[in-house]
Structures are given as structure tokens and as C-alpha cells.
Amino acid sequence: MPTPLYLAAVVAVSTAITWGLRALPFAVLGPLRRSSVLQFLAVQMPTGIMLILALYTLRDLRPTPWTAMVPTVLALAAAIGLHLKTRNAVVSVLGATALHVLLSTFWHTG
Amino acid sequence: MRTRDFTAAAADTASVGLSLFPLGVSLGVLVAHAGLDWWWATAFTAVIYAGSLEFLLLGLVATVTPLGQIAVTALLVNMRHVFYALSFPLRQVRPLGRVYATFALTDEAYALTAGGRARGWSGARILWMQALCQAYWVGGATAGALAGALVPVTLHGLEFALTALFVVLTIDAWRDRRDLPTPLLAAASFAAAALLTPGRLLPVAMGLFTAGLLIRYALRHRRQPSKPATRQLPAPVPASASAGLER
């Protein structure tokens, strides 16, 4: 169980790094604007980073009893399908999550 | 402060608030489920204020992950914020307000000002927009944590909100630039990290992905201004970074 001191340190470290990343580029904006390698990264990074984060959230998924994967697979399909259709993040996230909660609750008890 | 700026900001943020508040609620419920006091949800959302990182931190603090690894994760997950400075209209905000404006430069704040949409906005309107986004987020998380602490029922599958959020963000980013090598490179980096260093999956996968992008950049740019003299050796990654600065 994490202690309050540890949690406070986690908050402090995360805040310092996040704020630093947001503020730093304004200080060195001139050269940054002209750097074509940074512009390439700026364009290419979001898709890959988001995909890695999505995969990371699924890291504990195991196909050993294949039935355990059913709620996640169906909810993933719902998230992708809803977002391709509606382009509305609220609908896609809430819809897929609601489906997952329903399925996994039903799956566990049933 | 003028009411006009606040009203405009409220209209600007209405759609974003509809997703920030419920997501905040699910983060708050997860904080309560993790056995943390409810006010940690308020502290996380108000002080760190980086949504996807906060979701990831819940899993990391549950296993008391060392601070060094938390720092690397925060750095890699939020690296993208560096690029938001390229177009955010910070100069329209008065110097004192800039401290908050940089702190609250989230994905949503960036998205709301992207594409030159905020060119005519006053500094106050930009600051109100950011303050409202944070209010939706902190308010949602606090409400969710309080509700989660009161209702002892554990809802299975709530953590899928984070997966769904990242899937949605992947699709949105993909729509911007329909380019296949980058997501393939990301998936390969993830697979390699999962096989080689399962204990440090996230930082290693993101490191490999960034290195891969730099190599891709170097390969692409060596083809155009071809210098046969430098071709016998593969270009090291830092060299490609400085080559980019010359352009």
C-alpha cells in the first residue's frame, strides 16, 4: 500500500516534469520552430504514442481461458466502430466503457 | 475580468467538458477503488493535471513503482506537450497569466486553440478556457472519488475507459495523417519491449519508437541531399538531429 509521503513525491515529480515539458519550449521557441526533425516528430509521434498507450492498458490480457477476453475484444470493437462512425469521443469512450462494465459484470457473475 | 470573455470560454469548452467531466468521474472512482483517500483524486487532477498520465499513475502507485521510473514515464507520456508550444497563442496572454497558461496547456487546451482558431481571442478568454477545462476535470474526479468511497460496489471493467480513450486518440491522430509506417513502428516497438523488458514496458517501448522515428527521418533526408562521402557509415541518431537544424 503506498504511503502518503510516497504519493506526495509521485505528485511532485509528475507535476515538475509535466509543467517543465509544457513551459520549456516557449523559452527556446526560435530554434525549435525551424528544426525540421522536431517538426517531423511533432507530426508522427501522436499516433504511435497513443497506440503504445492503448496497447499498454491491455498488457494484462491473457488468452489462456479465451472467454476472459470476450468483454475486452467486444468493447474494443465497439470503441473503434463507434469512433469511426460518430467521430465523437464522448459517445465512443462512454459507449465502449459502459459495454465493458456490463459484459464483465455479467461475465463474472454469470 | 469581463463577462464576455467568460461566456465565450464557456461556449468554447462545452463539448470538451462533456468528455472531461465523465472521464474525471471514472478516474475518481478508480482512485477510490485503489483504496486511496478521495482527496487524492482532487490532488492528482488539480496539481499534476495531465489526464492520461494520472490514469497510468494509478496502476504504477498501486505497486509502489520507484520514483525514477515514474519520472521516465511522465517524461515520455507527456513529451508530446513540447510540440504544443509551436502553435499555442501564449503571446496573447499577459505575462503573469502565462505561468498558468503553460501549466494548463493540455491536449484539450491545445486542440481548442489549434489551427489558428484562437488568433483573435483575448488573453482572458484563453485563461478562462483553460480554467474551465481544469474545473470540469477536477470536479469530475472529486465527484467520482466521493461516490466511489460512498458506494462500496466494485464495478468491473471501469478501467476500460482509459483503453477506449487511447483508442479514440489513436484514431483521431491517425486521421490527421494517414501514414502506416508510424503505427506499425509503434506496435513493433511495443512487441519488442514486451518480449525483452516486460518490467519496463512503457519507457522502453516509447524509447524504441522515438529512436525508430529518428532513424526513419535520417533515412528519408539522406536520400534527398545525397552526399556520397558520408554514405559508408549509418548516421548516428544525434547527427540526424543536427542535420535537421540546418534546414
Short mmCIF file of C-alpha atoms in Angstrom, two decimals:
data_model
loop_
_atom_site.label_atom_id
_atom_site.label_comp_id
_atom_site.label_asym_id
_atom_site.label_seq_id
_atom_site.Cartn_x
_atom_site.Cartn_y
_atom_site.Cartn_z
CA MET A 1 0.00 0.00 0.00
CA PRO A 2 1.54 3.35 -1.00
CA THR A 3 2.26 5.77 1.86
CA PRO A 4 1.08 9.42 1.76
CA LEU A 5 4.72 10.56 1.58
CA TYR A 6 5.36 8.36 -1.46
CA LEU A 7 2.14 9.58 -3.14
CA ALA A 8 3.11 13.21 -2.46
CA ALA A 9 6.52 12.55 -4.04
CA VAL A 10 4.84 10.97 -7.08
CA VAL A 11 2.60 14.04 -7.47
CA ALA A 12 5.58 16.40 -7.10
CA VAL A 13 7.78 14.54 -9.63
CA SER A 14 4.96 14.17 -12.18
CA THR A 15 3.96 17.83 -11.87
CA ALA A 16 7.51 19.15 -12.20
CA ILE A 17 8.17 17.09 -15.35
CA THR A 18 4.80 17.80 -16.98
CA TRP A 19 4.96 21.55 -16.31
CA GLY A 20 8.59 21.67 -17.42
CA LEU A 21 7.74 19.97 -20.72
CA ARG A 22 4.94 22.46 -21.34
CA ALA A 23 6.96 25.58 -20.43
CA LEU A 24 10.44 24.76 -21.74
CA PRO A 25 9.72 25.06 -25.49
CA PHE A 26 8.46 28.63 -25.07
CA ALA A 27 11.92 29.55 -23.76
CA VAL A 28 13.68 28.06 -26.78
CA LEU A 29 10.96 28.62 -29.34
CA GLY A 30 13.07 30.28 -32.05
CA PRO A 31 15.36 27.36 -32.98
CA LEU A 32 12.59 24.83 -32.23
CA ARG A 33 10.27 26.27 -34.89
CA ARG A 34 12.91 25.85 -37.57
CA SER A 35 14.02 22.34 -36.60
CA SER A 36 12.68 20.00 -39.23
CA VAL A 37 13.47 16.90 -37.19
CA LEU A 38 11.27 18.24 -34.37
CA GLN A 39 8.52 19.06 -36.81
CA PHE A 40 8.74 15.53 -38.17
CA LEU A 41 8.47 14.15 -34.62
CA ALA A 42 5.60 16.52 -33.81
CA VAL A 43 3.63 15.16 -36.77
CA GLN A 44 4.50 11.48 -36.37
CA MET A 45 4.63 10.96 -32.61
CA PRO A 46 0.98 11.33 -31.50
CA THR A 47 -0.37 8.32 -33.43
CA GLY A 48 2.38 6.00 -32.23
CA ILE A 49 2.44 7.18 -28.62
CA MET A 50 -1.34 6.83 -28.33
CA LEU A 51 -1.21 3.36 -29.87
CA ILE A 52 1.54 2.29 -27.44
CA LEU A 53 -0.52 3.63 -24.51
CA ALA A 54 -3.61 1.79 -25.76
CA LEU A 55 -1.63 -1.46 -26.02
CA TYR A 56 -0.10 -0.82 -22.60
CA THR A 57 -3.52 -0.66 -20.96
CA LEU A 58 -4.21 -4.14 -22.40
CA ARG A 59 -0.92 -5.66 -21.19
CA ASP A 60 -2.53 -7.92 -18.59
CA LEU A 61 -4.88 -9.50 -21.09
CA ARG A 62 -4.16 -13.24 -21.38
CA PRO A 63 -5.76 -15.62 -23.88
CA THR A 64 -5.48 -18.63 -21.54
CA PRO A 65 -9.20 -19.03 -20.92
CA TRP A 66 -10.31 -17.38 -24.16
CA THR A 67 -13.69 -16.50 -22.62
CA ALA A 68 -11.94 -13.97 -20.33
CA MET A 69 -11.08 -11.91 -23.40
CA VAL A 70 -14.63 -11.61 -24.73
CA PRO A 71 -15.66 -8.38 -22.89
CA THR A 72 -12.44 -6.60 -23.87
CA VAL A 73 -12.50 -7.71 -27.51
CA LEU A 74 -16.14 -6.69 -27.93
CA ALA A 75 -15.62 -3.36 -26.14
CA LEU A 76 -12.56 -2.65 -28.30
CA ALA A 77 -14.59 -3.33 -31.43
CA ALA A 78 -17.30 -1.02 -30.06
CA ALA A 79 -14.80 1.78 -29.33
CA ILE A 80 -13.28 1.59 -32.84
CA GLY A 81 -16.64 1.18 -34.58
CA LEU A 82 -18.34 3.98 -32.64
CA HIS A 83 -15.48 6.37 -33.21
CA LEU A 84 -15.23 5.68 -36.93
CA LYS A 85 -18.98 6.23 -37.24
CA THR A 86 -19.67 9.14 -34.87
CA ARG A 87 -16.27 10.90 -34.56
CA ASN A 88 -17.47 11.89 -31.12
CA ALA A 89 -15.04 10.98 -28.33
CA VAL A 90 -17.72 11.15 -25.61
CA VAL A 91 -20.00 8.69 -27.39
CA SER A 92 -17.15 6.32 -28.23
CA VAL A 93 -15.47 6.29 -24.81
CA LEU A 94 -18.63 6.17 -22.72
CA GLY A 95 -20.37 3.68 -25.01
CA ALA A 96 -17.46 1.26 -25.09
CA THR A 97 -16.84 1.57 -21.34
CA ALA A 98 -20.50 1.01 -20.49
CA LEU A 99 -20.49 -2.10 -22.70
CA HIS A 100 -17.33 -3.35 -20.99
CA VAL A 101 -18.74 -2.78 -17.48
CA LEU A 102 -21.96 -4.59 -18.44
CA LEU A 103 -20.20 -7.51 -20.11
CA SER A 104 -17.55 -8.07 -17.47
CA THR A 105 -20.03 -7.78 -14.61
CA PHE A 106 -22.33 -10.23 -16.41
CA TRP A 107 -19.40 -12.48 -17.32
CA HIS A 108 -18.07 -12.64 -13.75
CA THR A 109 -21.36 -13.44 -12.04
CA GLY A 110 -22.95 -15.46 -14.80
CA MET B 1 -12.38 40.26 -15.86
CA ARG B 2 -15.15 40.66 -18.38
CA THR B 3 -18.26 38.52 -18.51
CA ARG B 4 -17.95 38.44 -22.27
CA ASP B 5 -14.65 36.51 -22.08
CA PHE B 6 -16.10 34.04 -19.60
CA THR B 7 -19.24 33.45 -21.68
CA ALA B 8 -17.17 32.91 -24.80
CA ALA B 9 -14.88 30.48 -22.96
CA ALA B 10 -17.87 28.58 -21.59
CA ALA B 11 -19.14 28.13 -25.15
CA ASP B 12 -15.65 27.17 -26.41
CA THR B 13 -15.29 24.42 -23.79
CA ALA B 14 -18.82 22.99 -23.76
CA SER B 15 -18.04 19.98 -25.98
CA VAL B 16 -14.70 19.25 -24.31
CA GLY B 17 -16.36 19.47 -20.89
CA LEU B 18 -18.80 16.75 -21.89
CA SER B 19 -15.91 14.33 -22.23
CA LEU B 20 -13.65 15.70 -19.48
CA PHE B 21 -16.23 15.52 -16.70
CA PRO B 22 -17.29 11.86 -17.16
CA LEU B 23 -13.68 10.80 -17.69
CA GLY B 24 -12.82 12.61 -14.47
CA VAL B 25 -15.60 10.70 -12.72
CA SER B 26 -14.16 7.37 -13.85
CA LEU B 27 -10.68 8.41 -12.70
CA GLY B 28 -12.14 9.38 -9.32
CA VAL B 29 -13.96 6.06 -8.96
CA LEU B 30 -10.72 4.22 -9.77
CA VAL B 31 -8.88 6.27 -7.10
CA ALA B 32 -11.48 5.15 -4.56
CA HIS B 33 -11.27 1.54 -5.77
CA ALA B 34 -7.47 1.64 -5.42
CA GLY B 35 -8.00 2.27 -1.70
CA LEU B 36 -6.64 5.85 -1.73
CA ASP B 37 -8.38 8.64 0.21
CA TRP B 38 -10.86 10.52 -2.00
CA TRP B 39 -8.91 13.78 -1.88
CA TRP B 40 -6.00 12.16 -3.73
CA ALA B 41 -8.26 12.34 -6.78
CA THR B 42 -8.51 16.11 -6.27
CA ALA B 43 -4.76 16.42 -5.67
CA PHE B 44 -3.83 14.33 -8.75
CA THR B 45 -6.16 16.19 -11.10
CA ALA B 46 -5.56 19.71 -9.73
CA VAL B 47 -1.77 19.53 -9.27
CA ILE B 48 -0.47 17.12 -11.95
CA TYR B 49 -3.22 17.95 -14.46
CA ALA B 50 -2.21 15.53 -17.21
CA GLY B 51 -5.13 13.14 -17.71
CA SER B 52 -3.61 10.09 -19.37
CA LEU B 53 -0.61 10.21 -17.02
CA GLU B 54 -2.92 10.28 -14.00
CA PHE B 55 -4.73 7.14 -15.19
CA LEU B 56 -1.39 5.39 -15.71
CA LEU B 57 -0.09 6.57 -12.32
CA LEU B 58 -2.93 4.77 -10.53
CA GLY B 59 -1.57 1.44 -11.74
CA LEU B 60 2.03 2.46 -11.04
CA VAL B 61 1.47 3.70 -7.46
CA ALA B 62 -0.55 0.59 -6.59
CA THR B 63 2.67 -1.44 -6.98
CA VAL B 64 4.83 1.34 -5.43
CA THR B 65 6.88 1.81 -8.61
CA PRO B 66 10.21 3.60 -7.96
CA LEU B 67 10.16 7.39 -8.48
CA GLY B 68 12.81 7.20 -11.21
CA GLN B 69 10.57 5.03 -13.35
CA ILE B 70 7.61 7.34 -12.63
CA ALA B 71 9.74 10.28 -13.82
CA VAL B 72 10.67 8.48 -17.07
CA THR B 73 7.03 7.56 -17.64
CA ALA B 74 5.89 11.17 -17.03
CA LEU B 75 8.58 12.39 -19.42
CA LEU B 76 7.68 10.01 -22.24
CA VAL B 77 3.90 10.15 -21.86
CA ASN B 78 3.89 13.96 -21.82
CA MET B 79 6.69 14.51 -24.35
CA ARG B 80 4.04 15.46 -26.88
CA HIS B 81 3.28 18.64 -24.89
CA VAL B 82 6.62 20.04 -26.06
CA PHE B 83 5.15 20.34 -29.54
CA TYR B 84 2.06 22.22 -28.42
CA ALA B 85 4.20 25.33 -27.86
CA LEU B 86 4.72 25.53 -31.63
CA SER B 87 1.23 26.94 -32.17
CA PHE B 88 -0.31 27.85 -28.80
CA PRO B 89 -1.15 31.61 -28.70
CA LEU B 90 0.75 32.29 -25.45
CA ARG B 91 1.73 35.81 -26.55
CA GLN B 92 -1.89 36.90 -26.32
CA VAL B 93 -1.83 36.21 -22.56
CA ARG B 94 -0.40 38.79 -20.13
CA PRO B 95 2.95 37.77 -18.54
CA LEU B 96 1.51 36.83 -15.13
CA GLY B 97 -1.18 34.64 -16.70
CA ARG B 98 1.42 32.82 -18.81
CA VAL B 99 2.51 30.83 -15.75
CA TYR B 100 -0.94 29.25 -15.55
CA ALA B 101 -1.37 29.11 -19.33
CA THR B 102 1.73 26.92 -19.74
CA PHE B 103 0.83 24.76 -16.72
CA ALA B 104 -2.65 24.11 -18.13
CA LEU B 105 -1.53 23.52 -21.73
CA THR B 106 -3.24 20.11 -22.02
CA ASP B 107 -4.29 18.10 -25.09
CA GLU B 108 -7.73 19.70 -24.84
CA ALA B 109 -6.46 23.28 -24.46
CA TYR B 110 -4.19 22.70 -27.43
CA ALA B 111 -7.00 21.18 -29.51
CA LEU B 112 -9.33 24.11 -28.72
CA THR B 113 -6.78 26.68 -29.96
CA ALA B 114 -5.32 24.62 -32.83
CA GLY B 115 -5.46 25.69 -36.45
CA GLY B 116 -5.29 29.42 -35.71
CA ARG B 117 -8.80 29.40 -34.27
CA ALA B 118 -7.75 31.42 -31.21
CA ARG B 119 -5.91 34.13 -33.13
CA GLY B 120 -8.47 36.79 -32.20
CA TRP B 121 -9.07 35.61 -28.61
CA SER B 122 -8.22 37.87 -25.68
CA GLY B 123 -5.81 36.62 -23.03
CA ALA B 124 -8.65 36.43 -20.54
CA ARG B 125 -10.70 34.22 -22.88
CA ILE B 126 -7.75 31.83 -23.27
CA LEU B 127 -7.21 31.67 -19.50
CA TRP B 128 -10.93 31.14 -18.80
CA MET B 129 -10.99 28.38 -21.39
CA GLN B 130 -8.11 26.63 -19.61
CA ALA B 131 -9.52 27.21 -16.11
CA LEU B 132 -12.91 25.79 -17.15
CA CYS B 133 -11.30 22.68 -18.66
CA GLN B 134 -9.44 22.10 -15.41
CA ALA B 135 -12.60 22.72 -13.37
CA TYR B 136 -14.52 20.03 -15.33
CA TRP B 137 -11.67 17.58 -14.84
CA VAL B 138 -11.04 18.22 -11.12
CA GLY B 139 -14.77 18.43 -10.40
CA GLY B 140 -15.46 15.13 -12.17
CA ALA B 141 -12.62 13.30 -10.42
CA THR B 142 -13.61 14.61 -6.99
CA ALA B 143 -17.25 13.68 -7.53
CA GLY B 144 -16.25 10.23 -8.77
CA ALA B 145 -13.92 9.58 -5.83
CA LEU B 146 -16.57 10.66 -3.31
CA ALA B 147 -19.20 8.50 -5.00
CA GLY B 148 -16.76 5.58 -5.20
CA ALA B 149 -15.94 5.94 -1.49
CA LEU B 150 -19.62 6.02 -0.54
CA VAL B 151 -20.75 3.16 -2.79
CA PRO B 152 -18.66 0.11 -1.89
CA VAL B 153 -19.68 -1.82 -5.02
CA THR B 154 -16.76 -2.58 -7.30
CA LEU B 155 -17.74 -2.16 -10.91
CA HIS B 156 -15.73 -4.48 -13.10
CA GLY B 157 -14.40 -3.11 -16.34
CA LEU B 158 -14.45 0.61 -15.49
CA GLU B 159 -10.74 0.88 -16.24
CA PHE B 160 -11.61 0.23 -19.88
CA ALA B 161 -12.39 3.98 -20.11
CA LEU B 162 -8.65 4.56 -20.40
CA THR B 163 -8.21 1.98 -23.16
CA ALA B 164 -11.15 3.47 -25.05
CA LEU B 165 -9.73 6.97 -24.62
CA PHE B 166 -6.37 5.96 -26.08
CA VAL B 167 -8.04 4.07 -28.94
CA VAL B 168 -10.08 7.19 -29.76
CA LEU B 169 -6.97 9.42 -29.58
CA THR B 170 -5.08 6.97 -31.84
CA ILE B 171 -7.86 7.12 -34.44
CA ASP B 172 -8.02 10.94 -34.26
CA ALA B 173 -4.24 11.25 -34.63
CA TRP B 174 -4.31 8.72 -37.48
CA ARG B 175 -6.96 10.76 -39.32
CA ASP B 176 -4.66 13.78 -39.28
CA ARG B 177 -2.03 11.95 -41.30
CA ARG B 178 -2.93 8.60 -42.79
CA ASP B 179 0.53 7.13 -42.60
CA LEU B 180 1.02 3.41 -41.99
CA PRO B 181 4.75 3.04 -41.08
CA THR B 182 4.41 5.05 -37.85
CA PRO B 183 1.70 2.93 -36.17
CA LEU B 184 3.47 -0.22 -37.37
CA LEU B 185 6.72 1.05 -35.86
CA ALA B 186 4.88 1.78 -32.61
CA ALA B 187 3.32 -1.69 -32.50
CA ALA B 188 6.68 -3.33 -33.24
CA SER B 189 8.37 -1.24 -30.51
CA PHE B 190 5.70 -2.33 -28.06
CA ALA B 191 6.07 -6.01 -29.01
CA ALA B 192 9.86 -5.84 -28.68
CA ALA B 193 9.64 -4.16 -25.27
CA ALA B 194 7.03 -6.67 -24.08
CA LEU B 195 9.34 -9.56 -25.00
CA LEU B 196 12.68 -8.08 -23.88
CA THR B 197 11.88 -5.86 -20.87
CA PRO B 198 8.38 -6.65 -19.56
CA GLY B 199 9.19 -4.86 -16.28
CA ARG B 200 9.88 -1.54 -18.04
CA LEU B 201 7.45 -1.94 -20.86
CA LEU B 202 6.27 1.65 -21.27
CA PRO B 203 9.54 3.65 -21.20
CA VAL B 204 11.37 1.07 -23.36
CA ALA B 205 8.56 0.88 -25.95
CA MET B 206 8.41 4.68 -26.24
CA GLY B 207 12.20 4.96 -26.38
CA LEU B 208 12.40 2.39 -29.19
CA PHE B 209 9.59 4.15 -31.04
CA THR B 210 11.31 7.55 -30.81
CA ALA B 211 14.63 6.07 -31.94
CA GLY B 212 12.84 4.38 -34.83
CA LEU B 213 11.25 7.68 -35.91
CA LEU B 214 14.65 9.42 -35.81
CA ILE B 215 16.15 6.67 -37.97
CA ARG B 216 13.22 6.97 -40.37
CA TYR B 217 13.80 10.73 -40.52
CA ALA B 218 17.52 10.23 -41.14
CA LEU B 219 16.89 7.71 -43.94
CA ARG B 220 14.34 9.96 -45.62
CA HIS B 221 16.60 13.02 -45.51
CA ARG B 222 19.75 11.23 -46.64
CA ARG B 223 18.05 10.27 -49.87
CA GLN B 224 17.33 13.85 -50.95
CA PRO B 225 20.56 15.87 -50.47
CA SER B 226 22.69 12.74 -51.17
CA LYS B 227 26.25 13.14 -50.00
CA PRO B 228 28.09 10.04 -51.25
CA ALA B 229 31.09 10.71 -48.96
CA THR B 230 29.07 10.14 -45.77
CA ARG B 231 27.24 7.07 -47.01
CA GLN B 232 29.63 4.37 -45.86
CA LEU B 233 28.53 4.66 -42.21
CA PRO B 234 24.98 4.56 -40.90
CA ALA B 235 24.17 8.00 -39.49
CA PRO B 236 24.06 8.04 -35.68
CA VAL B 237 20.86 9.44 -34.25
CA PRO B 238 22.25 12.71 -32.79
CA ALA B 239 23.82 13.54 -36.16
CA SER B 240 20.41 13.39 -37.78
CA ALA B 241 19.09 15.82 -35.18
CA SER B 242 21.73 18.41 -36.01
CA ALA B 243 21.23 17.83 -39.74
CA GLY B 244 17.60 18.75 -39.18
CA LEU B 245 18.56 22.07 -37.61
CA GLU B 246 20.44 23.16 -40.72
CA ARG B 247 17.45 23.03 -42.95
#
